[in-house]
Coordinates of C-alpha atoms in Angstrom, one line a residue:
M222 CA -39.2 -37.6 -170.0
A223 CA -36.4 -35.9 -172.5
N224 CA -38.0 -34.0 -175.5
R225 CA -36.0 -35.3 -178.5
E226 CA -36.9 -32.4 -180.7
R227 CA -35.9 -29.8 -178.2
N228 CA -32.7 -31.2 -177.1
K229 CA -32.0 -31.5 -180.8
K230 CA -32.8 -27.8 -181.2
I231 CA -30.7 -26.9 -178.0
L232 CA -27.6 -28.7 -179.5
L233 CA -28.1 -27.0 -183.0
E234 CA -28.0 -23.7 -181.5
L235 CA -25.1 -24.4 -179.0
V236 CA -22.9 -25.5 -182.2
K237 CA -23.9 -22.3 -183.7
Q238 CA -22.0 -20.4 -181.0
P239 CA -18.6 -19.0 -182.4
D240 CA -16.3 -21.2 -179.9
N241 CA -18.7 -24.4 -180.9
S242 CA -18.8 -23.6 -184.5
R243 CA -15.4 -25.6 -185.2
C244 CA -14.2 -28.9 -184.1
A245 CA -12.3 -28.5 -180.8
D246 CA -9.6 -30.9 -182.2
C247 CA -8.9 -30.1 -185.6
G248 CA -10.9 -26.7 -186.7
A249 CA -13.1 -28.3 -189.1
P250 CA -16.2 -26.2 -189.8
E251 CA -19.6 -27.2 -188.7
P252 CA -19.2 -30.3 -186.3
D253 CA -21.9 -32.8 -186.0
W254 CA -20.6 -34.9 -183.1
A255 CA -19.9 -34.6 -179.4
S256 CA -18.6 -35.8 -176.4
Y257 CA -20.9 -35.7 -173.7
K258 CA -18.1 -36.7 -171.1
L259 CA -15.7 -33.8 -172.2
G260 CA -18.5 -31.4 -173.0
I261 CA -16.9 -30.8 -176.7
F262 CA -18.2 -30.4 -180.3
V263 CA -16.0 -32.5 -182.9
C264 CA -15.9 -33.4 -186.3
L265 CA -16.7 -36.7 -187.8
N266 CA -13.1 -37.9 -188.2
C267 CA -12.2 -36.8 -184.5
S268 CA -15.4 -38.3 -183.3
G269 CA -14.0 -41.7 -184.3
V270 CA -10.6 -41.2 -182.4
H271 CA -12.8 -40.0 -179.5
R272 CA -14.8 -42.9 -179.6
S273 CA -11.8 -45.2 -179.5
L274 CA -10.8 -43.6 -176.1
S275 CA -14.3 -44.2 -174.9
S276 CA -15.3 -40.6 -174.4
H277 CA -18.8 -41.2 -175.1
V278 CA -19.8 -39.3 -178.5
K279 CA -23.0 -38.9 -180.0
S280 CA -24.3 -37.3 -183.0
I281 CA -26.1 -33.9 -182.4
R282 CA -28.8 -34.4 -185.1
L283 CA -29.0 -38.2 -185.4
D284 CA -28.8 -39.5 -182.0
F285 CA -31.2 -39.3 -178.7
W286 CA -29.9 -36.8 -176.0
E287 CA -31.2 -37.0 -172.4
D288 CA -31.7 -33.8 -170.6
K289 CA -28.7 -33.8 -168.1
L290 CA -26.3 -34.4 -171.2
V291 CA -27.8 -31.6 -172.9
E292 CA -27.6 -29.3 -169.8
F293 CA -23.9 -30.7 -169.7
M294 CA -23.1 -29.6 -172.9
K295 CA -24.6 -26.0 -172.1
S296 CA -22.6 -25.6 -169.0
N297 CA -19.4 -26.6 -170.9
G298 CA -18.1 -26.3 -174.5
N299 CA -15.0 -26.1 -176.5
A300 CA -13.8 -22.6 -175.1
S301 CA -14.1 -24.0 -171.5
A302 CA -12.3 -27.4 -172.5
Q303 CA -9.4 -25.5 -174.4
V304 CA -8.7 -23.4 -171.1
Y305 CA -8.4 -26.6 -169.3
Y306 CA -6.9 -29.0 -171.8
E307 CA -4.5 -26.8 -173.8
T308 CA -3.2 -24.4 -171.0
A309 CA 0.0 -25.5 -171.7
V310 CA 1.0 -26.7 -175.1
P311 CA 4.4 -25.5 -176.1
P312 CA 4.9 -23.3 -179.3
Y313 CA 6.6 -25.9 -181.2
Y314 CA 3.8 -28.5 -180.7
Y315 CA 1.7 -29.2 -184.0
R316 CA -1.8 -28.4 -183.6
P317 CA -3.4 -30.6 -186.4
Q318 CA -5.4 -28.9 -189.3
Q319 CA -8.7 -30.7 -191.1
Q320 CA -6.5 -32.0 -193.4
D321 CA -3.9 -33.4 -192.0
C322 CA -3.1 -37.6 -191.4
N323 CA -4.9 -39.6 -188.9
V324 CA -1.8 -40.3 -186.9
L325 CA -1.4 -36.5 -186.1
R326 CA -5.0 -36.1 -185.2
E327 CA -5.2 -39.4 -183.0
Q328 CA -1.9 -38.4 -181.2
W329 CA -2.9 -34.8 -180.3
I330 CA -6.4 -36.3 -179.0
R331 CA -4.5 -38.8 -177.0
A332 CA -2.2 -36.2 -175.7
K333 CA -4.8 -33.6 -174.6
Y334 CA -7.4 -36.1 -172.9
E335 CA -5.7 -39.3 -172.3
R336 CA -2.0 -38.4 -171.0
K337 CA -3.4 -34.6 -170.3
E338 CA 0.1 -33.3 -171.0
F339 CA -1.0 -29.8 -171.4
I340 CA -2.8 -29.1 -168.5
G341 CA 0.1 -27.6 -166.5
E342 CA 0.9 -30.4 -164.3
T343 CA 3.4 -32.3 -166.8
N344 CA 5.8 -31.3 -168.8
T345 CA 5.8 -31.8 -172.6
C346 CA 9.5 -32.3 -173.0
D347 CA 9.6 -34.7 -170.3
F348 CA 7.1 -36.9 -172.2
L349 CA 9.5 -36.1 -175.3
G350 CA 12.5 -37.4 -173.5
F351 CA 14.0 -34.2 -174.8
I352 CA 14.5 -32.4 -171.8
T353 CA 18.2 -32.4 -172.4
G354 CA 17.8 -31.4 -175.9
F355 CA 18.7 -35.1 -177.0
Y356 CA 16.3 -37.8 -178.3
E357 CA 17.3 -41.4 -180.1
G358 CA 15.5 -44.1 -181.2
M359 CA 15.1 -47.0 -184.1
L360 CA 13.1 -45.9 -187.2
W361 CA 12.6 -47.8 -190.3
K362 CA 14.5 -45.9 -193.2
K363 CA 13.8 -46.6 -196.8
G364 CA 17.2 -47.4 -198.8
K365 CA 18.3 -44.8 -201.0
E366 CA 18.5 -47.0 -204.3
S367 CA 15.9 -49.8 -203.2
T368 CA 12.3 -49.5 -201.9
Q369 CA 13.2 -51.8 -198.7
F370 CA 13.2 -50.3 -195.1
L371 CA 15.9 -51.2 -192.6
K372 CA 15.7 -50.2 -189.0
R373 CA 18.4 -47.5 -188.2
K374 CA 19.2 -45.5 -185.2
F375 CA 18.8 -41.9 -185.2
V376 CA 19.8 -39.3 -182.9
L377 CA 18.5 -35.7 -182.6
S378 CA 20.8 -33.0 -180.8
E379 CA 19.2 -29.8 -179.8
R380 CA 22.9 -28.8 -178.9
E381 CA 24.6 -29.4 -181.8
F382 CA 21.3 -28.4 -184.1
T383 CA 21.8 -32.0 -186.0
L384 CA 19.9 -35.0 -186.8
S385 CA 22.2 -38.2 -187.5
Y386 CA 21.5 -41.9 -188.7
Y387 CA 23.6 -45.0 -188.2
N388 CA 23.9 -47.8 -190.9
K389 CA 24.6 -50.3 -187.9
E390 CA 23.7 -50.0 -184.2
D391 CA 27.6 -49.9 -183.5
E392 CA 28.0 -46.1 -183.2
S393 CA 31.8 -46.6 -183.1
K394 CA 32.5 -46.4 -187.1
G395 CA 30.3 -43.1 -186.7
P396 CA 26.9 -41.7 -188.4
K397 CA 26.0 -42.5 -191.9
A398 CA 24.9 -38.8 -192.3
V399 CA 25.0 -35.8 -189.9
I400 CA 22.0 -33.6 -190.8
S401 CA 21.8 -29.9 -190.2
I402 CA 18.6 -28.8 -188.5
K403 CA 18.9 -25.4 -190.2
D404 CA 16.9 -26.2 -193.5
L405 CA 15.3 -29.4 -192.3
N406 CA 11.5 -30.1 -192.7
A407 CA 9.5 -33.0 -191.7
T408 CA 5.9 -33.7 -193.0
F409 CA 3.8 -36.8 -192.7
Q410 CA 3.2 -38.7 -196.1
P411 CA 1.5 -41.8 -195.2
E412 CA 0.2 -42.5 -198.7
K413 CA 3.2 -41.7 -200.6
I414 CA 5.1 -43.7 -198.0
G415 CA 2.9 -46.8 -197.8
H416 CA 2.3 -46.8 -194.2
P417 CA 0.1 -44.7 -191.8
H418 CA 3.2 -43.5 -189.9
G419 CA 5.1 -42.5 -193.0
L420 CA 7.3 -39.3 -192.3
Q421 CA 9.2 -37.6 -194.8
I422 CA 12.4 -35.7 -193.5
T423 CA 13.6 -33.1 -196.2
Y424 CA 17.1 -31.5 -196.0
Q425 CA 20.1 -29.5 -197.6
D426 CA 23.0 -31.8 -198.7
G427 CA 25.4 -29.5 -200.5
N428 CA 23.4 -28.0 -203.5
R429 CA 21.1 -30.4 -203.6
T430 CA 17.9 -31.5 -201.5
R431 CA 17.7 -34.9 -200.3
N432 CA 14.9 -36.8 -198.7
L433 CA 14.5 -39.6 -196.0
Y434 CA 11.3 -41.7 -195.7
V435 CA 11.2 -43.6 -192.4
Y436 CA 8.2 -44.7 -190.2
H437 CA 8.0 -46.4 -186.7
E438 CA 5.5 -49.2 -186.1
T439 CA 3.7 -47.2 -183.2
S440 CA 1.9 -43.9 -183.9
Q441 CA 2.9 -42.4 -180.5
E442 CA 6.9 -43.1 -181.2
I443 CA 6.7 -41.5 -184.8
V444 CA 4.7 -38.2 -183.6
T445 CA 7.1 -37.9 -180.7
W446 CA 10.0 -38.1 -183.3
Y447 CA 8.0 -35.5 -185.3
I448 CA 7.6 -33.1 -182.2
A449 CA 11.0 -33.4 -181.1
I450 CA 12.2 -32.4 -184.6
R451 CA 10.1 -29.2 -184.3
A452 CA 11.3 -28.8 -180.8
A453 CA 14.8 -28.5 -182.1
R454 CA 14.0 -26.8 -185.2
Y455 CA 12.3 -24.1 -182.9
A456 CA 15.3 -23.7 -180.5
Y457 CA 17.7 -23.1 -183.8
L458 CA 15.2 -20.4 -185.0
K459 CA 15.1 -18.9 -181.6
T460 CA 18.7 -18.5 -182.1
A461 CA 18.7 -17.7 -185.7
Y462 CA 16.3 -14.9 -185.3
P463 CA 16.5 -13.7 -181.8
T464 CA 14.0 -10.8 -182.2
G465 CA 11.5 -13.1 -183.9
S466 CA 8.2 -13.8 -182.2
D467 CA 6.4 -17.0 -182.2
D468 CA 3.7 -15.5 -184.7
E469 CA 6.6 -15.3 -186.8
L470 CA 8.8 -18.2 -186.2
V471 CA 6.2 -21.0 -185.5
P472 CA 4.9 -21.4 -189.2
M473 CA 8.8 -21.8 -190.1
I474 CA 9.2 -24.7 -187.7
T475 CA 7.8 -27.3 -190.4
R476 CA 5.6 -26.9 -193.1
N477 CA 3.2 -29.2 -195.6
Y478 CA 3.9 -28.7 -199.2
L479 CA 1.5 -27.0 -201.3
K480 CA 1.1 -29.4 -204.1
E481 CA 2.6 -32.8 -205.1
G482 CA 2.4 -35.0 -208.4
Y483 CA 3.4 -36.5 -211.6
M484 CA 3.9 -34.2 -214.4
E485 CA 5.6 -34.5 -217.8
K486 CA 8.6 -32.3 -218.3
T487 CA 10.8 -31.4 -221.6
G488 CA 14.2 -29.8 -222.0
P489 CA 15.3 -25.9 -222.3
T490 CA 14.6 -25.7 -226.3
Q491 CA 10.9 -27.5 -225.9
T492 CA 12.2 -29.8 -228.8
E493 CA 13.4 -32.9 -226.2
S494 CA 11.3 -35.6 -225.4
F495 CA 8.8 -35.3 -222.6
K496 CA 10.0 -37.3 -219.2
K497 CA 7.8 -38.2 -216.6
R498 CA 8.9 -36.6 -213.3
W499 CA 7.6 -36.1 -209.6
F500 CA 7.2 -32.4 -208.8
I501 CA 6.7 -31.2 -205.2
L502 CA 5.8 -27.3 -204.9
D503 CA 7.3 -26.0 -201.5
S504 CA 5.5 -22.6 -201.1
Q505 CA 7.5 -21.4 -198.3
N506 CA 11.0 -21.7 -200.1
R507 CA 9.2 -20.9 -203.4
K508 CA 10.9 -23.8 -205.1
L509 CA 9.2 -26.3 -207.6
F510 CA 11.5 -29.5 -207.2
Y511 CA 11.4 -32.2 -209.6
F512 CA 12.5 -36.1 -209.0
K513 CA 12.4 -38.9 -211.2
G514 CA 10.1 -40.7 -209.0
Q515 CA 8.0 -40.1 -206.1
L516 CA 10.5 -41.5 -203.4
D517 CA 13.6 -40.5 -204.9
A518 CA 16.4 -39.6 -202.2
E519 CA 17.6 -36.6 -204.4
E520 CA 16.4 -33.9 -206.5
L521 CA 17.0 -33.8 -210.2
G522 CA 16.5 -30.3 -210.2
A523 CA 14.6 -27.1 -208.6
I524 CA 13.0 -23.9 -210.1
F525 CA 12.5 -20.7 -208.0
I526 CA 9.2 -19.1 -208.5
G527 CA 9.7 -15.5 -207.7
T528 CA 7.0 -12.7 -208.7
E529 CA 5.5 -11.2 -211.7
S530 CA 7.4 -8.0 -211.2
K531 CA 10.4 -9.8 -211.4
G532 CA 9.8 -11.6 -214.4
Y533 CA 7.8 -14.7 -213.4
S534 CA 4.5 -16.1 -214.8
V535 CA 2.6 -19.3 -215.2
K536 CA -0.4 -20.1 -217.6
E537 CA -2.0 -22.8 -219.3
C538 CA -0.4 -23.5 -222.7
V539 CA -0.8 -26.3 -225.8
P540 CA 2.9 -27.1 -226.6
T541 CA 4.1 -27.3 -230.3
N542 CA 6.8 -29.4 -231.9
A543 CA 6.4 -31.7 -228.4
R544 CA 8.0 -35.3 -228.6
G545 CA 7.1 -38.1 -226.3
N546 CA 4.3 -36.6 -224.4
K547 CA 1.7 -38.8 -223.3
W548 CA -0.4 -36.1 -221.7
K549 CA -2.2 -33.2 -223.0
C550 CA -2.8 -30.5 -220.5
G551 CA -0.2 -28.3 -220.6
L552 CA 1.4 -25.3 -218.4
T553 CA 4.5 -23.1 -218.9
V554 CA 6.3 -21.4 -216.1
E555 CA 8.3 -18.4 -217.0
T556 CA 11.5 -17.4 -215.2
P557 CA 14.0 -14.6 -216.2
E558 CA 16.5 -17.3 -217.5
R559 CA 14.3 -20.1 -218.6
R560 CA 10.9 -21.0 -220.0
F561 CA 9.6 -24.6 -218.7
V562 CA 6.8 -26.4 -220.0
F563 CA 4.9 -29.4 -218.1
M564 CA 2.4 -31.6 -219.0
C565 CA -0.6 -32.9 -216.6
E566 CA -2.6 -36.2 -217.3
Q567 CA -6.1 -34.3 -216.4
E568 CA -7.4 -31.1 -216.6
R569 CA -8.2 -31.1 -212.9
E570 CA -4.6 -31.6 -212.2
Q571 CA -3.7 -29.0 -214.3
R572 CA -5.9 -26.4 -212.8
E573 CA -4.6 -27.5 -209.1
W574 CA -1.0 -27.1 -210.2
L575 CA -2.0 -23.4 -212.0
E576 CA -3.5 -22.4 -208.7
A577 CA -0.8 -23.6 -206.5
L578 CA 1.6 -21.9 -208.8
K579 CA -0.2 -18.6 -209.0
K580 CA -0.6 -18.5 -205.2
V581 CA 3.1 -18.8 -204.6
L582 CA 3.6 -16.0 -207.6
S583 CA 1.0 -13.8 -205.9
R584 CA 3.0 -13.7 -202.6
P585 CA 5.7 -10.7 -202.0
M586 CA 9.0 -12.0 -201.7
S587 CA 10.7 -11.7 -198.5
P588 CA 14.3 -11.0 -197.6
Q589 CA 14.6 -14.5 -197.1
D590 CA 13.7 -15.2 -200.6
Y591 CA 15.9 -12.7 -202.1
T592 CA 18.8 -14.5 -200.5
I593 CA 17.5 -18.3 -201.5
N594 CA 17.5 -16.9 -205.0
R595 CA 20.8 -15.4 -204.9
R596 CA 22.4 -18.4 -203.4
R597 CA 20.5 -20.6 -206.2
R598 CA 22.0 -18.2 -208.9
R599 CA 25.8 -18.5 -207.3
R600 CA 25.6 -22.1 -207.3
R601 CA 24.1 -22.2 -210.8
T602 CA 26.9 -20.0 -211.9
A603 CA 29.5 -21.9 -210.3
S604 CA 28.0 -25.4 -211.7
R605 CA 27.9 -23.5 -215.2
G606 CA 31.9 -22.4 -214.6
L607 CA 32.7 -26.0 -213.3
H608 CA 30.9 -27.5 -216.2
E609 CA 32.6 -25.6 -218.6
T610 CA 35.9 -26.2 -217.4
I611 CA 35.6 -29.7 -217.5
K612 CA 34.3 -29.4 -221.0
A613 CA 37.5 -27.5 -221.8
G614 CA 39.8 -29.9 -220.1
L615 CA 38.1 -32.9 -222.1
S616 CA 38.4 -30.8 -225.2
V617 CA 42.3 -30.2 -224.6
L618 CA 42.5 -34.1 -223.9
E619 CA 40.6 -35.0 -227.1
S620 CA 43.1 -32.7 -229.2
K621 CA 46.0 -34.2 -227.7
R622 CA 44.7 -38.0 -228.6
Q623 CA 44.3 -36.8 -232.1
H624 CA 47.6 -35.2 -232.4
E625 CA 49.1 -38.4 -230.7
E626 CA 47.2 -40.6 -233.2
G627 CA 48.2 -38.2 -236.1
R628 CA 51.9 -38.7 -234.9
E629 CA 51.5 -42.4 -235.0
D630 CA 50.2 -42.4 -238.4
T631 CA 53.1 -40.7 -239.9
S632 CA 55.6 -42.7 -238.3
C633 CA 53.8 -45.7 -239.7
R634 CA 53.8 -44.5 -243.3
G635 CA 57.4 -43.3 -242.8
A636 CA 58.5 -47.0 -241.8

């Protein structure tokens, strides 16, 4: 007869081993569950996915374990499973982390253990339908000016390094937009979009950053799109940086944003009324974007976050002469060109923003960061020049109008 306490002690010793001390699927520390079918230790969240796959999971602390099951766990473990189930994971394939959404976790687990995509006998690109560098399908896309989602056809081309979408299924009229893969990012945003499979696609459109919000009814299809986008981005990066290693290129494929949320923002003189804006901190590109609302398609502006040695700083503040602010927890971002003042609703949000911004400030600038900043300044100068040209033109027109009105008045008096 199995000894309950003895077996529990053995399992608790096994889970302390370095290879077993983190979840086999998402890397969460101190997993409390195990699949006695696969011989792996997993966290609570991943155990739920395994249970749906009939992977026979148990709590290593609360459940009763028979001797033969404990022996099976002793002879296997996370390292052995990884060698078998993750033999041929492509470098662009996303491995979910502890904080990632459930759709990524579920499809990673299904891909590994149910579909066995990475054991070396199948080709993940074949599964994606991306073996020719081409993938297409229908996604639900949010309208630019409305909250309604409409079904649209999307086409991803690795050869052209583009993602296109069509307003109608009839392709003869051409795509509504052709998006370059060069600056494209994709990140899951289920809570923000209001759908468990919600995906945010961000890209550059001229001098502005734009967002697309899409989803698909099935979790496998939306994750397939995500992985296909990552495959195309990886191919582009290999072309753009031919000497770059996977360690250097893989983190650049796609990224989650460091921090998002609402803050109130005032104007350049800090006497303008505060307005509520949605902010996104993209740590990789060192940019703090702001939008009118959290599902807006186009940014209102972007603030480059350099380093302290280059004249950038962030600190807590209590603004004076402020108008219209409903929130009281302030912070300032200093740049060489301007001082920005923001207000947070709660002290917790204020602390989180300060920590996130300081994290970007503390990271040394890369050659790519300097390039991004130079481009930003050139665009700013060009935009300012265009604004001044338009302003001068309007001034000339106004002077002509006043002159003509003066002549007409003189004529009337003469008559």
